[in-house]
Amino acid sequence: MKRSSPSPFRRGKPTFRRSRKLRLEALEPKLMLSAAPVDLGTLDFARIVLPTGAGDAWFQFTAARTGVLSALRTNGDPAAWNAGTVRLYQASGGSAVRVAEAAGRIDAAVTAGQAYYLQVVASAPGEVLYAADLLTTTAGGWSFFGTAGEDAFEYQDAAGQVTINGIPYSLPAAVGEVSFAGGEGRDQAVLQSSRGNELISISPGGATLSLGGRTVTVNQTESVSARVSASAVGELIDSPGDDRVELRPNEGRIQGPGFDHELIGPGIIHAYSRNGGRDSATLYDSPGDEQATLQPVQSVVRGEGFYNRAKLFPDVTVVSSSGGFDSALVLGSAENDYLSGDLSGIRMSVPGAELSVSGYDLTLAKSGGGADVAEIE
């Protein structure tokens, strides 16, 4: 009588077969699933409320990219995971090889297009599983990716930590390049540093934060909020569309078609209108004494602890509304300019730009040449 072949799902000691060349080859032990797996398809990110029944929860998926698969069992907060066991298996033929096992959280290498199983051992009612394939790593760089939906990325320099869609990652000190590509959806990024002497550049699609030994780059992101030290230098760069910039002491904001970014902290902020559109810039004062200088090419407001400049904007307004004794100097062009106003403020029209002063205690306007006209009520 022939012996029946072993079950393809039996686990235990490896069996052996004799090849035609009399070579013994080990067979991988077969994986017995205690429940039917939930198919997650091609996985980049998933948040799953685990079944309420007792027992193990099983999931199968295909890795979206070659990188790091993170799986966390939580009570809903991915920053604090539970102690229960999580296992990752790689599917291979009719078998599965255990790749990783840990209490609460696993971070394991996966390969794009490869099939895997996730096992949550003895899942409890109310537990939430987070699974993410959003990180690729090299010796000196970590790259994070968004999904087709809305994603949230946060870099905290003091803690040496990146959080993406709620999942935290600790950055090794040797990582000199960190990047985030938001992809589709309305994505947001928060960049925080108190290191000092940072350089932060924000443009319509993202930002670059330079920290000496590390650079953090954000792309394809609709909302960026950067908080840096007072010794930092920041810049805001426009889009080809019609953009609006607001500069306040140690703060800047730029809004345009499809994006809204803010910058908080720098003692020096430069805003640029380089890429077209009818852009406007409004520069505000502090409670102290400020000095404003408006010219056809650039305008500056400076005060205690800050220096804000708007360059190449076709429409610039400086506003004094917070107190102090503020003074403004408006310099005309070499062409024919037109000056109008009253005691509350003035407006100078020069070729290619409109320069306005509102609420300043002292305003001085100077002609730069040409046949200028002034009408003051």
PDB file of C-alpha atoms in Angstrom, residues 199-317:
ATOM      1  CA  LEU A 199      18.622  76.779   6.535  1.00  0.00           C
ATOM      2  CA  ILE A 200      15.017  76.168   5.499  1.00  0.00           C
ATOM      3  CA  SER A 201      13.688  76.652   1.968  1.00  0.00           C
ATOM      4  CA  ILE A 202       9.977  76.201   1.252  1.00  0.00           C
ATOM      5  CA  SER A 203       8.564  76.040  -2.276  1.00  0.00           C
ATOM      6  CA  PRO A 204       5.146  75.054  -3.695  1.00  0.00           C
ATOM      7  CA  GLY A 205       5.804  71.293  -3.665  1.00  0.00           C
ATOM      8  CA  GLY A 206       7.702  70.945  -0.400  1.00  0.00           C
ATOM      9  CA  ALA A 207      10.751  72.033   1.562  1.00  0.00           C
ATOM     10  CA  THR A 208      14.430  71.439   2.281  1.00  0.00           C
ATOM     11  CA  LEU A 209      15.787  71.711   5.829  1.00  0.00           C
ATOM     12  CA  SER A 210      19.586  71.811   6.103  1.00  0.00           C
ATOM     13  CA  LEU A 211      21.006  70.973   9.524  1.00  0.00           C
ATOM     14  CA  GLY A 212      24.733  70.775   8.967  1.00  0.00           C
ATOM     15  CA  GLY A 213      25.202  67.015   9.160  1.00  0.00           C
ATOM     16  CA  ARG A 214      21.702  66.151   7.936  1.00  0.00           C
ATOM     17  CA  THR A 215      19.329  67.293   5.198  1.00  0.00           C
ATOM     18  CA  VAL A 216      15.578  66.705   5.290  1.00  0.00           C
ATOM     19  CA  THR A 217      13.719  67.011   1.974  1.00  0.00           C
ATOM     20  CA  VAL A 218       9.962  67.047   1.416  1.00  0.00           C
ATOM     21  CA  ASN A 219       8.383  66.745  -2.050  1.00  0.00           C
ATOM     22  CA  GLN A 220       4.880  66.401  -3.491  1.00  0.00           C
ATOM     23  CA  THR A 221       3.385  67.823  -0.306  1.00  0.00           C
ATOM     24  CA  GLU A 222       0.572  70.378  -0.208  1.00  0.00           C
ATOM     25  CA  SER A 223       0.994  71.612   3.368  1.00  0.00           C
ATOM     26  CA  VAL A 224       4.356  72.186   5.084  1.00  0.00           C
ATOM     27  CA  SER A 225       4.800  73.609   8.578  1.00  0.00           C
ATOM     28  CA  ALA A 226       8.411  74.258   9.589  1.00  0.00           C
ATOM     29  CA  ARG A 227       9.421  75.339  13.099  1.00  0.00           C
ATOM     30  CA  VAL A 228      13.067  76.253  13.553  1.00  0.00           C
ATOM     31  CA  SER A 229      15.309  78.350  15.788  1.00  0.00           C
ATOM     32  CA  ALA A 230      15.682  82.143  15.806  1.00  0.00           C
ATOM     33  CA  SER A 231      19.184  81.818  14.340  1.00  0.00           C
ATOM     34  CA  ALA A 232      17.800  80.081  11.243  1.00  0.00           C
ATOM     35  CA  VAL A 233      17.502  81.640   7.792  1.00  0.00           C
ATOM     36  CA  GLY A 234      14.351  80.840   5.849  1.00  0.00           C
ATOM     37  CA  GLU A 235      13.100  81.414   2.327  1.00  0.00           C
ATOM     38  CA  LEU A 236       9.699  81.165   0.667  1.00  0.00           C
ATOM     39  CA  ILE A 237       9.577  80.607  -3.105  1.00  0.00           C
ATOM     40  CA  ASP A 238       6.536  81.183  -5.321  1.00  0.00           C
ATOM     41  CA  SER A 239       4.795  79.077  -7.964  1.00  0.00           C
ATOM     42  CA  PRO A 240       3.958  80.041 -11.583  1.00  0.00           C
ATOM     43  CA  GLY A 241       0.439  80.918 -10.369  1.00  0.00           C
ATOM     44  CA  ASP A 242      -0.884  83.827  -8.310  1.00  0.00           C
ATOM     45  CA  ASP A 243       0.541  83.479  -4.798  1.00  0.00           C
ATOM     46  CA  ARG A 244       0.104  85.368  -1.557  1.00  0.00           C
ATOM     47  CA  VAL A 245       2.848  85.853   1.045  1.00  0.00           C
ATOM     48  CA  GLU A 246       2.517  87.162   4.587  1.00  0.00           C
ATOM     49  CA  LEU A 247       5.628  88.003   6.604  1.00  0.00           C
ATOM     50  CA  ARG A 248       5.480  88.716  10.323  1.00  0.00           C
ATOM     51  CA  PRO A 249       8.274  88.913  12.901  1.00  0.00           C
ATOM     52  CA  ASN A 250       9.833  85.396  12.866  1.00  0.00           C
ATOM     53  CA  GLU A 251       6.949  84.015  10.802  1.00  0.00           C
ATOM     54  CA  GLY A 252       6.132  83.540   7.140  1.00  0.00           C
ATOM     55  CA  ARG A 253       3.302  82.027   5.140  1.00  0.00           C
ATOM     56  CA  ILE A 254       2.923  81.395   1.411  1.00  0.00           C
ATOM     57  CA  GLN A 255      -0.294  80.272  -0.267  1.00  0.00           C
ATOM     58  CA  GLY A 256      -0.958  79.463  -3.884  1.00  0.00           C
ATOM     59  CA  PRO A 257      -2.814  77.080  -6.181  1.00  0.00           C
ATOM     60  CA  GLY A 258      -2.891  73.749  -4.326  1.00  0.00           C
ATOM     61  CA  PHE A 259      -0.517  74.580  -1.468  1.00  0.00           C
ATOM     62  CA  ASP A 260      -0.371  76.391   1.877  1.00  0.00           C
ATOM     63  CA  HIS A 261       2.949  76.495   3.778  1.00  0.00           C
ATOM     64  CA  GLU A 262       4.076  78.197   6.972  1.00  0.00           C
ATOM     65  CA  LEU A 263       7.447  78.959   8.518  1.00  0.00           C
ATOM     66  CA  ILE A 264       7.885  79.807  12.204  1.00  0.00           C
ATOM     67  CA  GLY A 265      11.004  80.858  14.074  1.00  0.00           C
ATOM     68  CA  PRO A 266      13.694  82.268  11.751  1.00  0.00           C
ATOM     69  CA  GLY A 267      15.222  85.643  12.502  1.00  0.00           C
ATOM     70  CA  ILE A 268      15.724  86.188   8.759  1.00  0.00           C
ATOM     71  CA  ILE A 269      13.113  85.359   6.109  1.00  0.00           C
ATOM     72  CA  HIS A 270      13.426  85.991   2.361  1.00  0.00           C
ATOM     73  CA  ALA A 271      10.374  85.669   0.100  1.00  0.00           C
ATOM     74  CA  TYR A 272      10.812  85.464  -3.679  1.00  0.00           C
ATOM     75  CA  SER A 273       8.478  86.007  -6.617  1.00  0.00           C
ATOM     76  CA  ARG A 274      10.543  84.387  -9.376  1.00  0.00           C
ATOM     77  CA  ASN A 275       8.217  82.120 -11.283  1.00  0.00           C
ATOM     78  CA  GLY A 276       5.442  84.312 -12.649  1.00  0.00           C
ATOM     79  CA  GLY A 277       1.870  85.060 -11.691  1.00  0.00           C
ATOM     80  CA  ARG A 278       0.493  88.160  -9.994  1.00  0.00           C
ATOM     81  CA  ASP A 279       2.000  87.636  -6.546  1.00  0.00           C
ATOM     82  CA  SER A 280       1.443  89.820  -3.502  1.00  0.00           C
ATOM     83  CA  ALA A 281       3.408  90.227  -0.278  1.00  0.00           C
ATOM     84  CA  THR A 282       2.256  91.824   2.975  1.00  0.00           C
ATOM     85  CA  LEU A 283       4.831  92.585   5.677  1.00  0.00           C
ATOM     86  CA  TYR A 284       3.650  93.249   9.237  1.00  0.00           C
ATOM     87  CA  ASP A 285       5.264  94.953  12.214  1.00  0.00           C
ATOM     88  CA  SER A 286       5.849  93.941  15.842  1.00  0.00           C
ATOM     89  CA  PRO A 287       4.933  95.856  19.043  1.00  0.00           C
ATOM     90  CA  GLY A 288       8.409  97.433  18.869  1.00  0.00           C
ATOM     91  CA  ASP A 289       9.890 100.065  16.567  1.00  0.00           C
ATOM     92  CA  GLU A 290      10.334  98.987  12.942  1.00  0.00           C
ATOM     93  CA  GLN A 291      11.949 100.418   9.836  1.00  0.00           C
ATOM     94  CA  ALA A 292      10.558  99.602   6.398  1.00  0.00           C
ATOM     95  CA  THR A 293      12.218 100.252   3.050  1.00  0.00           C
ATOM     96  CA  LEU A 294      10.229  99.771  -0.154  1.00  0.00           C
ATOM     97  CA  GLN A 295      11.855  99.712  -3.590  1.00  0.00           C
ATOM     98  CA  PRO A 296      10.711  98.505  -7.021  1.00  0.00           C
ATOM     99  CA  VAL A 297      12.815  95.336  -6.761  1.00  0.00           C
ATOM    100  CA  GLN A 298      12.633  94.496  -3.065  1.00  0.00           C
ATOM    101  CA  SER A 299      11.063  95.614   0.199  1.00  0.00           C
ATOM    102  CA  VAL A 300      12.334  95.061   3.745  1.00  0.00           C
ATOM    103  CA  VAL A 301      10.886  95.375   7.240  1.00  0.00           C
ATOM    104  CA  ARG A 302      13.365  95.066  10.095  1.00  0.00           C
ATOM    105  CA  GLY A 303      12.963  95.243  13.850  1.00  0.00           C
ATOM    106  CA  GLU A 304      14.218  93.756  17.097  1.00  0.00           C
ATOM    107  CA  GLY A 305      15.136  90.115  16.384  1.00  0.00           C
ATOM    108  CA  PHE A 306      13.862  89.885  12.805  1.00  0.00           C
ATOM    109  CA  TYR A 307      14.568  90.856   9.195  1.00  0.00           C
ATOM    110  CA  ASN A 308      11.923  90.157   6.542  1.00  0.00           C
ATOM    111  CA  ARG A 309      12.448  90.766   2.827  1.00  0.00           C
ATOM    112  CA  ALA A 310      10.131  90.401  -0.187  1.00  0.00           C
ATOM    113  CA  LYS A 311      11.921  90.414  -3.538  1.00  0.00           C
ATOM    114  CA  LEU A 312      10.557  90.799  -7.086  1.00  0.00           C
ATOM    115  CA  PHE A 313       6.908  90.962  -5.983  1.00  0.00           C
ATOM    116  CA  PRO A 314       4.619  93.039  -8.221  1.00  0.00           C
ATOM    117  CA  ASP A 315       2.435  94.018  -5.246  1.00  0.00           C
ATOM    118  CA  VAL A 316       3.907  94.817  -1.809  1.00  0.00           C
ATOM    119  CA  THR A 317       2.212  96.277   1.270  1.00  0.00           C
TER     120      THR A 317
END
